[in-house]
mmCIF file of C-alpha atoms in Angstrom:
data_model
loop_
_atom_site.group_PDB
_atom_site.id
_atom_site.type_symbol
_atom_site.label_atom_id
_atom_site.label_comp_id
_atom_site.label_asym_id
_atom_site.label_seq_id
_atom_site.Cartn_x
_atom_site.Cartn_y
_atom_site.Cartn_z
ATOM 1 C CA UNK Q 204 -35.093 14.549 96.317
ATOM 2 C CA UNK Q 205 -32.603 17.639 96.971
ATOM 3 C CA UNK Q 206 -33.035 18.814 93.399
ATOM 4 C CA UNK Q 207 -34.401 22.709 92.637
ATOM 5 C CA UNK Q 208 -37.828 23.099 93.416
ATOM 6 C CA UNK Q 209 -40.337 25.615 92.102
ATOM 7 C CA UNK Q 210 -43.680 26.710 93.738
ATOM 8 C CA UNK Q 211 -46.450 26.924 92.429
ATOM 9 C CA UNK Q 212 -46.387 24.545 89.623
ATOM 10 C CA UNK Q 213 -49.116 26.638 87.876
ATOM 11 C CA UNK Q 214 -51.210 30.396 88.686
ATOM 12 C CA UNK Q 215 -53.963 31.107 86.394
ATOM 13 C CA UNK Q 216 -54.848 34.776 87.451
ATOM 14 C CA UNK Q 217 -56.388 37.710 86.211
ATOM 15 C CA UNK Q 218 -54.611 40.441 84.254
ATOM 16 C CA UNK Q 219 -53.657 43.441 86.493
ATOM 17 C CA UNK Q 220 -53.026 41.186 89.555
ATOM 18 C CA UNK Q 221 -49.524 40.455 90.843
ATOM 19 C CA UNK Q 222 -48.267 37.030 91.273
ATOM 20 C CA UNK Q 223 -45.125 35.100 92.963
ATOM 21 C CA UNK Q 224 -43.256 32.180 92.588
ATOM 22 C CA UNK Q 225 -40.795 30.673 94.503
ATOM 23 C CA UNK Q 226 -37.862 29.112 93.735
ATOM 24 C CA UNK Q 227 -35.778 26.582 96.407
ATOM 25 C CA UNK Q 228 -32.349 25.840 94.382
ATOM 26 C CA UNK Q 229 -29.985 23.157 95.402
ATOM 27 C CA UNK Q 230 -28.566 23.626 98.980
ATOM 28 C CA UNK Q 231 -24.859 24.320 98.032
ATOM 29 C CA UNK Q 232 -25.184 26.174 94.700
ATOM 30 C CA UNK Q 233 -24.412 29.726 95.210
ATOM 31 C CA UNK Q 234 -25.965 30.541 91.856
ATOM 32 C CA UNK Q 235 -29.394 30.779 91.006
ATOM 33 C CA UNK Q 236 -31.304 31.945 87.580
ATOM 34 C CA UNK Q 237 -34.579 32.381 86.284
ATOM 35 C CA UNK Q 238 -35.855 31.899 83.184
ATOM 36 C CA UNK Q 239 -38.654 32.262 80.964
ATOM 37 C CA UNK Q 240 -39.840 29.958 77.989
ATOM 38 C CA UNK Q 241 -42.995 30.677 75.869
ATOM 39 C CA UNK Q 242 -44.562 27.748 73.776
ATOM 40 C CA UNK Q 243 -42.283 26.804 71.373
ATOM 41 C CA UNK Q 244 -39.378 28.843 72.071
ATOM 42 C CA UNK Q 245 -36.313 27.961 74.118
ATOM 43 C CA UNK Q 246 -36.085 29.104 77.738
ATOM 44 C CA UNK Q 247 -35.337 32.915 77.473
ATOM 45 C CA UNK Q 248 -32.545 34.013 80.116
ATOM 46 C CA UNK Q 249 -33.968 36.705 83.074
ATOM 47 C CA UNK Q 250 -31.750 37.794 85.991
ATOM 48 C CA UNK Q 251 -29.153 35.583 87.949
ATOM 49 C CA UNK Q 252 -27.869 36.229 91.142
ATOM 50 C CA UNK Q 253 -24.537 34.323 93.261
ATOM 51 C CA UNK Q 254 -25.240 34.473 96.598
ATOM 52 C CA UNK Q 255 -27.604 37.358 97.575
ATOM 53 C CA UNK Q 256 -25.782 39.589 95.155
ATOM 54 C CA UNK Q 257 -28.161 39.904 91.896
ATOM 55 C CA UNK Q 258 -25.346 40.322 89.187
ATOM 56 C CA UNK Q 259 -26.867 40.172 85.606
ATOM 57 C CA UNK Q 260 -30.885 41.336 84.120
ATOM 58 C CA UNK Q 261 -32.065 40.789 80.938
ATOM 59 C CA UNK Q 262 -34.116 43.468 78.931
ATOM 60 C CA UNK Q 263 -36.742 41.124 79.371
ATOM 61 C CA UNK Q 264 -36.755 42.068 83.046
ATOM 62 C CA UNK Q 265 -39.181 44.881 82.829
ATOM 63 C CA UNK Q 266 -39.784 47.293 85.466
ATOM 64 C CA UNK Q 267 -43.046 45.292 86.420
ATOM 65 C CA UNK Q 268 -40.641 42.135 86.893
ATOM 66 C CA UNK Q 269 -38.431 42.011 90.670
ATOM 67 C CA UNK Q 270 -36.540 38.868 91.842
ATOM 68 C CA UNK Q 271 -35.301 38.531 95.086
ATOM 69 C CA UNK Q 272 -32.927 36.088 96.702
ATOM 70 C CA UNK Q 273 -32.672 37.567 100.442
ATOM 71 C CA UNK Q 274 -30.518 35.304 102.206
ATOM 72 C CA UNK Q 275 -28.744 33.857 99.269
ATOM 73 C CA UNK Q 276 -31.196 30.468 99.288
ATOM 74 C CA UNK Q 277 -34.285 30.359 98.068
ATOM 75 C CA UNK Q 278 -35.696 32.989 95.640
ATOM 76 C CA UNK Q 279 -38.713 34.655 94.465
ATOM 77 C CA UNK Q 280 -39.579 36.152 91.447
ATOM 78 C CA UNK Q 281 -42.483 38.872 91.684
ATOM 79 C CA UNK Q 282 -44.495 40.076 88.470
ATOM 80 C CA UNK Q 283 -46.954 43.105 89.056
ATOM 81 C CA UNK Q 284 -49.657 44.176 86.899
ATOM 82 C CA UNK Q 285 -49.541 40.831 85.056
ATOM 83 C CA UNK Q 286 -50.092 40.983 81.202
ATOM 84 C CA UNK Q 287 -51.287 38.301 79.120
ATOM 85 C CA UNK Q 288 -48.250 38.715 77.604
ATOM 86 C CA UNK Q 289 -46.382 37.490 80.696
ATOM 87 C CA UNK Q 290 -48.270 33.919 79.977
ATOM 88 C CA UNK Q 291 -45.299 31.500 79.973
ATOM 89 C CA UNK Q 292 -43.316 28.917 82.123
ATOM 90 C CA UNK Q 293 -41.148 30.846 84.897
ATOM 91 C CA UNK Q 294 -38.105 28.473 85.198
ATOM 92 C CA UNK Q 295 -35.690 28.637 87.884
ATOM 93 C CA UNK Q 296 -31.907 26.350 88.201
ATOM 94 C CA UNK Q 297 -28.910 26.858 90.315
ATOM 95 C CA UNK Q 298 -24.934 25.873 89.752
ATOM 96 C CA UNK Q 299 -22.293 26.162 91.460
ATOM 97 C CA UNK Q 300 -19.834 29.088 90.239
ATOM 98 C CA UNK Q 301 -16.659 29.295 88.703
ATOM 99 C CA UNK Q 302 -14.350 26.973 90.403
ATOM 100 C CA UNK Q 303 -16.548 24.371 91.077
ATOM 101 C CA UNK Q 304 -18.424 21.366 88.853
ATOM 102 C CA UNK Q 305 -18.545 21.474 85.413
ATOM 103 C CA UNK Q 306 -20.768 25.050 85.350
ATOM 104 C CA UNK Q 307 -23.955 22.394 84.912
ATOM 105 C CA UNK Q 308 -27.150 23.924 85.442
ATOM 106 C CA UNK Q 309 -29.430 22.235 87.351
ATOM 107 C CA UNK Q 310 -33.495 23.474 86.422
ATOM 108 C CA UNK Q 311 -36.635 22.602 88.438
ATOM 109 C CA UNK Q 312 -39.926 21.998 86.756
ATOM 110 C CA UNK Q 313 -40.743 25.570 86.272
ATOM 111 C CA UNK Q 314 -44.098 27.676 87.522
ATOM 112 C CA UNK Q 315 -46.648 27.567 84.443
ATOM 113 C CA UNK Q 316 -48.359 31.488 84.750
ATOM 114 C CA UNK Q 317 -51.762 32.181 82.508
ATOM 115 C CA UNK Q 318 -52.879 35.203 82.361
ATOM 116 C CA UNK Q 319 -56.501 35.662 81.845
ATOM 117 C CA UNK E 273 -21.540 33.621 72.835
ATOM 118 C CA UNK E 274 -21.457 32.018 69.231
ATOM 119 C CA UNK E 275 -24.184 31.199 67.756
ATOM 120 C CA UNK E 276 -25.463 27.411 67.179
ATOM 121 C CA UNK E 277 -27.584 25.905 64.410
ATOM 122 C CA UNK E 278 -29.848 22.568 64.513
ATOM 123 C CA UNK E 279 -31.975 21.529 62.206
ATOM 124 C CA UNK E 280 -35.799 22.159 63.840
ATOM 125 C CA UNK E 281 -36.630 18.026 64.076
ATOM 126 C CA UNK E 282 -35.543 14.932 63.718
ATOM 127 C CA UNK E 283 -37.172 11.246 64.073
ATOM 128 C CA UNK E 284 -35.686 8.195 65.169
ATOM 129 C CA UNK E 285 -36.370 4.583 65.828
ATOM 130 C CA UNK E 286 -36.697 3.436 69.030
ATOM 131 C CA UNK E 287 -33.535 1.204 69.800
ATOM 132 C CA UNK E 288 -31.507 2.619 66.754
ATOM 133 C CA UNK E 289 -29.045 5.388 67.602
ATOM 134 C CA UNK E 290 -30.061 9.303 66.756
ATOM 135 C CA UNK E 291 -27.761 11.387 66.038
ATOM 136 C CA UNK E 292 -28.079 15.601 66.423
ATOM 137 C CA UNK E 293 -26.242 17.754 64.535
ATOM 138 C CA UNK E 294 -25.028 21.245 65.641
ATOM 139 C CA UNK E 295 -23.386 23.860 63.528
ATOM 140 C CA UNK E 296 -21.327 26.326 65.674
ATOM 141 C CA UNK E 297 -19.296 27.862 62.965
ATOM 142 C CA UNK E 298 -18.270 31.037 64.740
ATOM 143 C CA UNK E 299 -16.991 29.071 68.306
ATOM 144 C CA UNK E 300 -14.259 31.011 69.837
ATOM 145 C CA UNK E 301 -11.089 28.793 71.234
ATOM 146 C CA UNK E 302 -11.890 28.803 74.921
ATOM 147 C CA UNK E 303 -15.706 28.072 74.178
ATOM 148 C CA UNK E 304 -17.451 25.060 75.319
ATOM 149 C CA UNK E 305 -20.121 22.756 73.666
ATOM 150 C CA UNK E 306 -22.777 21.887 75.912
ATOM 151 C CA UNK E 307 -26.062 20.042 75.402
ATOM 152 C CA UNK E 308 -29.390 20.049 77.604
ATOM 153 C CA UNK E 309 -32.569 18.414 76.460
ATOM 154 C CA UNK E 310 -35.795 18.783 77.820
ATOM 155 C CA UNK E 311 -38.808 16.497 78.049
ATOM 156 C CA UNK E 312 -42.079 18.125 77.968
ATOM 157 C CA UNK E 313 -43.775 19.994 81.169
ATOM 158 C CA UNK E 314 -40.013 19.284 82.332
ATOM 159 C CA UNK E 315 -37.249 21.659 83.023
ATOM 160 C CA UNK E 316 -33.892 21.580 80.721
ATOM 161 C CA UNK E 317 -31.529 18.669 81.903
ATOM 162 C CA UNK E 318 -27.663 18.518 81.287
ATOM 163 C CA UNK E 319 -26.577 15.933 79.103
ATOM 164 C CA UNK E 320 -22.951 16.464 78.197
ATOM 165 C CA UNK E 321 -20.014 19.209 77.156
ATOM 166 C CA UNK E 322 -16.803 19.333 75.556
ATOM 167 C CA UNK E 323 -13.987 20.913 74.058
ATOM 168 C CA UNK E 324 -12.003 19.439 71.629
ATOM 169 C CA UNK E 325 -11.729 15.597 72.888
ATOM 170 C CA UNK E 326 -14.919 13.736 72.273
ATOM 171 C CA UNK E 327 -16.675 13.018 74.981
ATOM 172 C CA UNK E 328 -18.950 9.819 76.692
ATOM 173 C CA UNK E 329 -21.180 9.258 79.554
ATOM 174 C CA UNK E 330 -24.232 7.210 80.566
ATOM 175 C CA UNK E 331 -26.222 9.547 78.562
ATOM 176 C CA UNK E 332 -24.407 9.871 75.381
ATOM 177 C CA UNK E 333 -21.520 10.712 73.462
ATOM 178 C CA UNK E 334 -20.082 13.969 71.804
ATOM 179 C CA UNK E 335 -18.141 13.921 68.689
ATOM 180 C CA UNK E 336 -16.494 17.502 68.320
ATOM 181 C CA UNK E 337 -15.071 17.975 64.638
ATOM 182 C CA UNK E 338 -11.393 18.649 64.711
ATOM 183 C CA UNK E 339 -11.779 22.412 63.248
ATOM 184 C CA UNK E 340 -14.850 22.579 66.241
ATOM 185 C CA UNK E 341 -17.869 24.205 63.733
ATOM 186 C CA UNK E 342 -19.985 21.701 64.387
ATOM 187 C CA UNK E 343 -21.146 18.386 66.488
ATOM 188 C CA UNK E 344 -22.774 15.958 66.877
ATOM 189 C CA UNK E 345 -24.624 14.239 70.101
ATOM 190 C CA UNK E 346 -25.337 10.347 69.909
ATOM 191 C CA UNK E 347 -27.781 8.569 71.907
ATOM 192 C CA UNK E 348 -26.752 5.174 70.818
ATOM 193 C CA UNK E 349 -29.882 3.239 71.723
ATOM 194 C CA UNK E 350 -32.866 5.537 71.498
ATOM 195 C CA UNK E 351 -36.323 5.127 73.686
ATOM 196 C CA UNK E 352 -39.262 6.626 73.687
ATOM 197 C CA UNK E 353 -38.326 8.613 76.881
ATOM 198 C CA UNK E 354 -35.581 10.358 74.814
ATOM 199 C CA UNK E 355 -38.621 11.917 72.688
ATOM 200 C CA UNK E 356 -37.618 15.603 73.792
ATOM 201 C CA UNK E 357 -36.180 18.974 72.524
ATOM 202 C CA UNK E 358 -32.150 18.872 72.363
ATOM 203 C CA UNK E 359 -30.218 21.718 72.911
ATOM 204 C CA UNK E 360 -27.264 22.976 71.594
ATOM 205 C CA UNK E 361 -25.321 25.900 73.245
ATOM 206 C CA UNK E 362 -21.516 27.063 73.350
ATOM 207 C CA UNK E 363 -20.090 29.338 75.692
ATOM 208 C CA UNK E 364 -17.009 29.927 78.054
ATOM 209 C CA UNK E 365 -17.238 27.496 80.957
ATOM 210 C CA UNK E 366 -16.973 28.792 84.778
ATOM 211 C CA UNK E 367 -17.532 32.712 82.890
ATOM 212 C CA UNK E 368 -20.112 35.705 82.148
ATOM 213 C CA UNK E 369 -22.132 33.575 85.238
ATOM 214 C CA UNK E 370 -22.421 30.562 83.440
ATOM 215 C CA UNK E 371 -25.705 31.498 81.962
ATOM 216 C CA UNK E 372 -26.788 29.261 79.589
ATOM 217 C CA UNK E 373 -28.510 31.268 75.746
ATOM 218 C CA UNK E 374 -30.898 28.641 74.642
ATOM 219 C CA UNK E 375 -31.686 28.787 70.615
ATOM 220 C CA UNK E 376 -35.047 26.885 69.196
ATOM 221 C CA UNK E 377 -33.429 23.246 69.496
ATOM 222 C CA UNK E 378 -34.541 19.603 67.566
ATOM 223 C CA UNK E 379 -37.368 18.263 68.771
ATOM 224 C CA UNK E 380 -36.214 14.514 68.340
ATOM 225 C CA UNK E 381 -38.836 12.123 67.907
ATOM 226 C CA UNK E 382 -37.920 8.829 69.076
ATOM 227 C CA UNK E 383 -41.224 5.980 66.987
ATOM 228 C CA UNK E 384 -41.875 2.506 67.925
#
């Protein structure tokens, strides 16, 4: 299967420690977001980046919150000083950008974060 | 991007066709209508878009109204697998980095 994949699929850690996930998008797709979705709510929009270039934050993306997408493949998303507030699902997804497919958005699984 | 309104739920019987509204009163001309649905513990997963034409594919159909404030997405022989939150969501295809805004969604309830 070459579709995105997250890592890990779930961190339970305590509050004040950092965590990271990691997010492999489609091979081609020169896009990549993240995403966060609380119970109940609809996946909030975070940061995007095409290529290595990160192009768009939310106000979500606090200063605690850093994503990363070095070499314009795979991409992590750092969170220091974790909150219990930061409990939610950590979705990532890649496209293709303009020019190219129907601007689908293709999600993996998402990273499941508690914060104890 | 305009704003989209579905009603929060919806239940359906498994084999009949469900059909989920959308209210996008406020949709600019070049603006798209996509939908996404997502199955618990999964990610969201495209289902379908359009413009003005309505639309089919293995997954379902679109019908756009011709003055485009609202549509409607037809699964035309519901199973229990389509039990999931559906997603409604305009905005300007290939533009602003194709970021999808997700609202709150129908959880649609497909019953044996």
């Amino acid at each position: 299967d070459t579709g995105v994949s997250q890592n890990p699929r779930h961190k339970i850690t305590k509050r004040g420690q950092n965590v990271t996930f990691r997010c492999d998008p489609i091979s081609e797709h020169n896009r990549l977001y993240w995403y966060r979705q609380t119970l109940g709510q609809g996946p909030e929009f975070l940061t995007y980046f095409q290529n290595e270039a990160q192009l768009e934050k939310s106000r979500l993306l606090s200063d605690r919150f850093s994503a990363e997408r070095p070499k314009g493949s795979f991409s992590t998303l750092e969170i220091q000083r974790t909150e219990q507030g930061d409990s939610a699902m950590y979705l990532c997804a890649s496209s293709l950008s303009a020019g190219g497919g129907t601007g689908e958005l293709f999600f993996g699984e998402g990273s499941r974060l508690t914060v104890l | 991007d305009a704003k989209t309104t579905q009603p929060p739920s919806m239940d359906c019987a498994e084999g009949r066709a469900a059909n989920l509204p959308c209210n996008h009163s406020t949709i600019s001309g070049n603006e798209y209508v996509y939908w996404y649905r997502q199955i618990h513990s999964q990610g969201p997963q495209y289902i379908i878009h359009g413009l003005k034409n309505n639309e089919t594919n293995e997954m379902a159909s679109l019908i756009i109204t011709e003055d485009r404030k609202s549509s409607t997405l037809i699964l035309p022989h519901a199973t229990l697998r389509d039990t999931a939150v559906y997603y409604c969501i305009v905005r300007v295809a290939n533009a602003d980095g194709n970021k999808l805004v997700f609202g709150a969604g129908t959880i649609l309830r497909v019953k044996s």
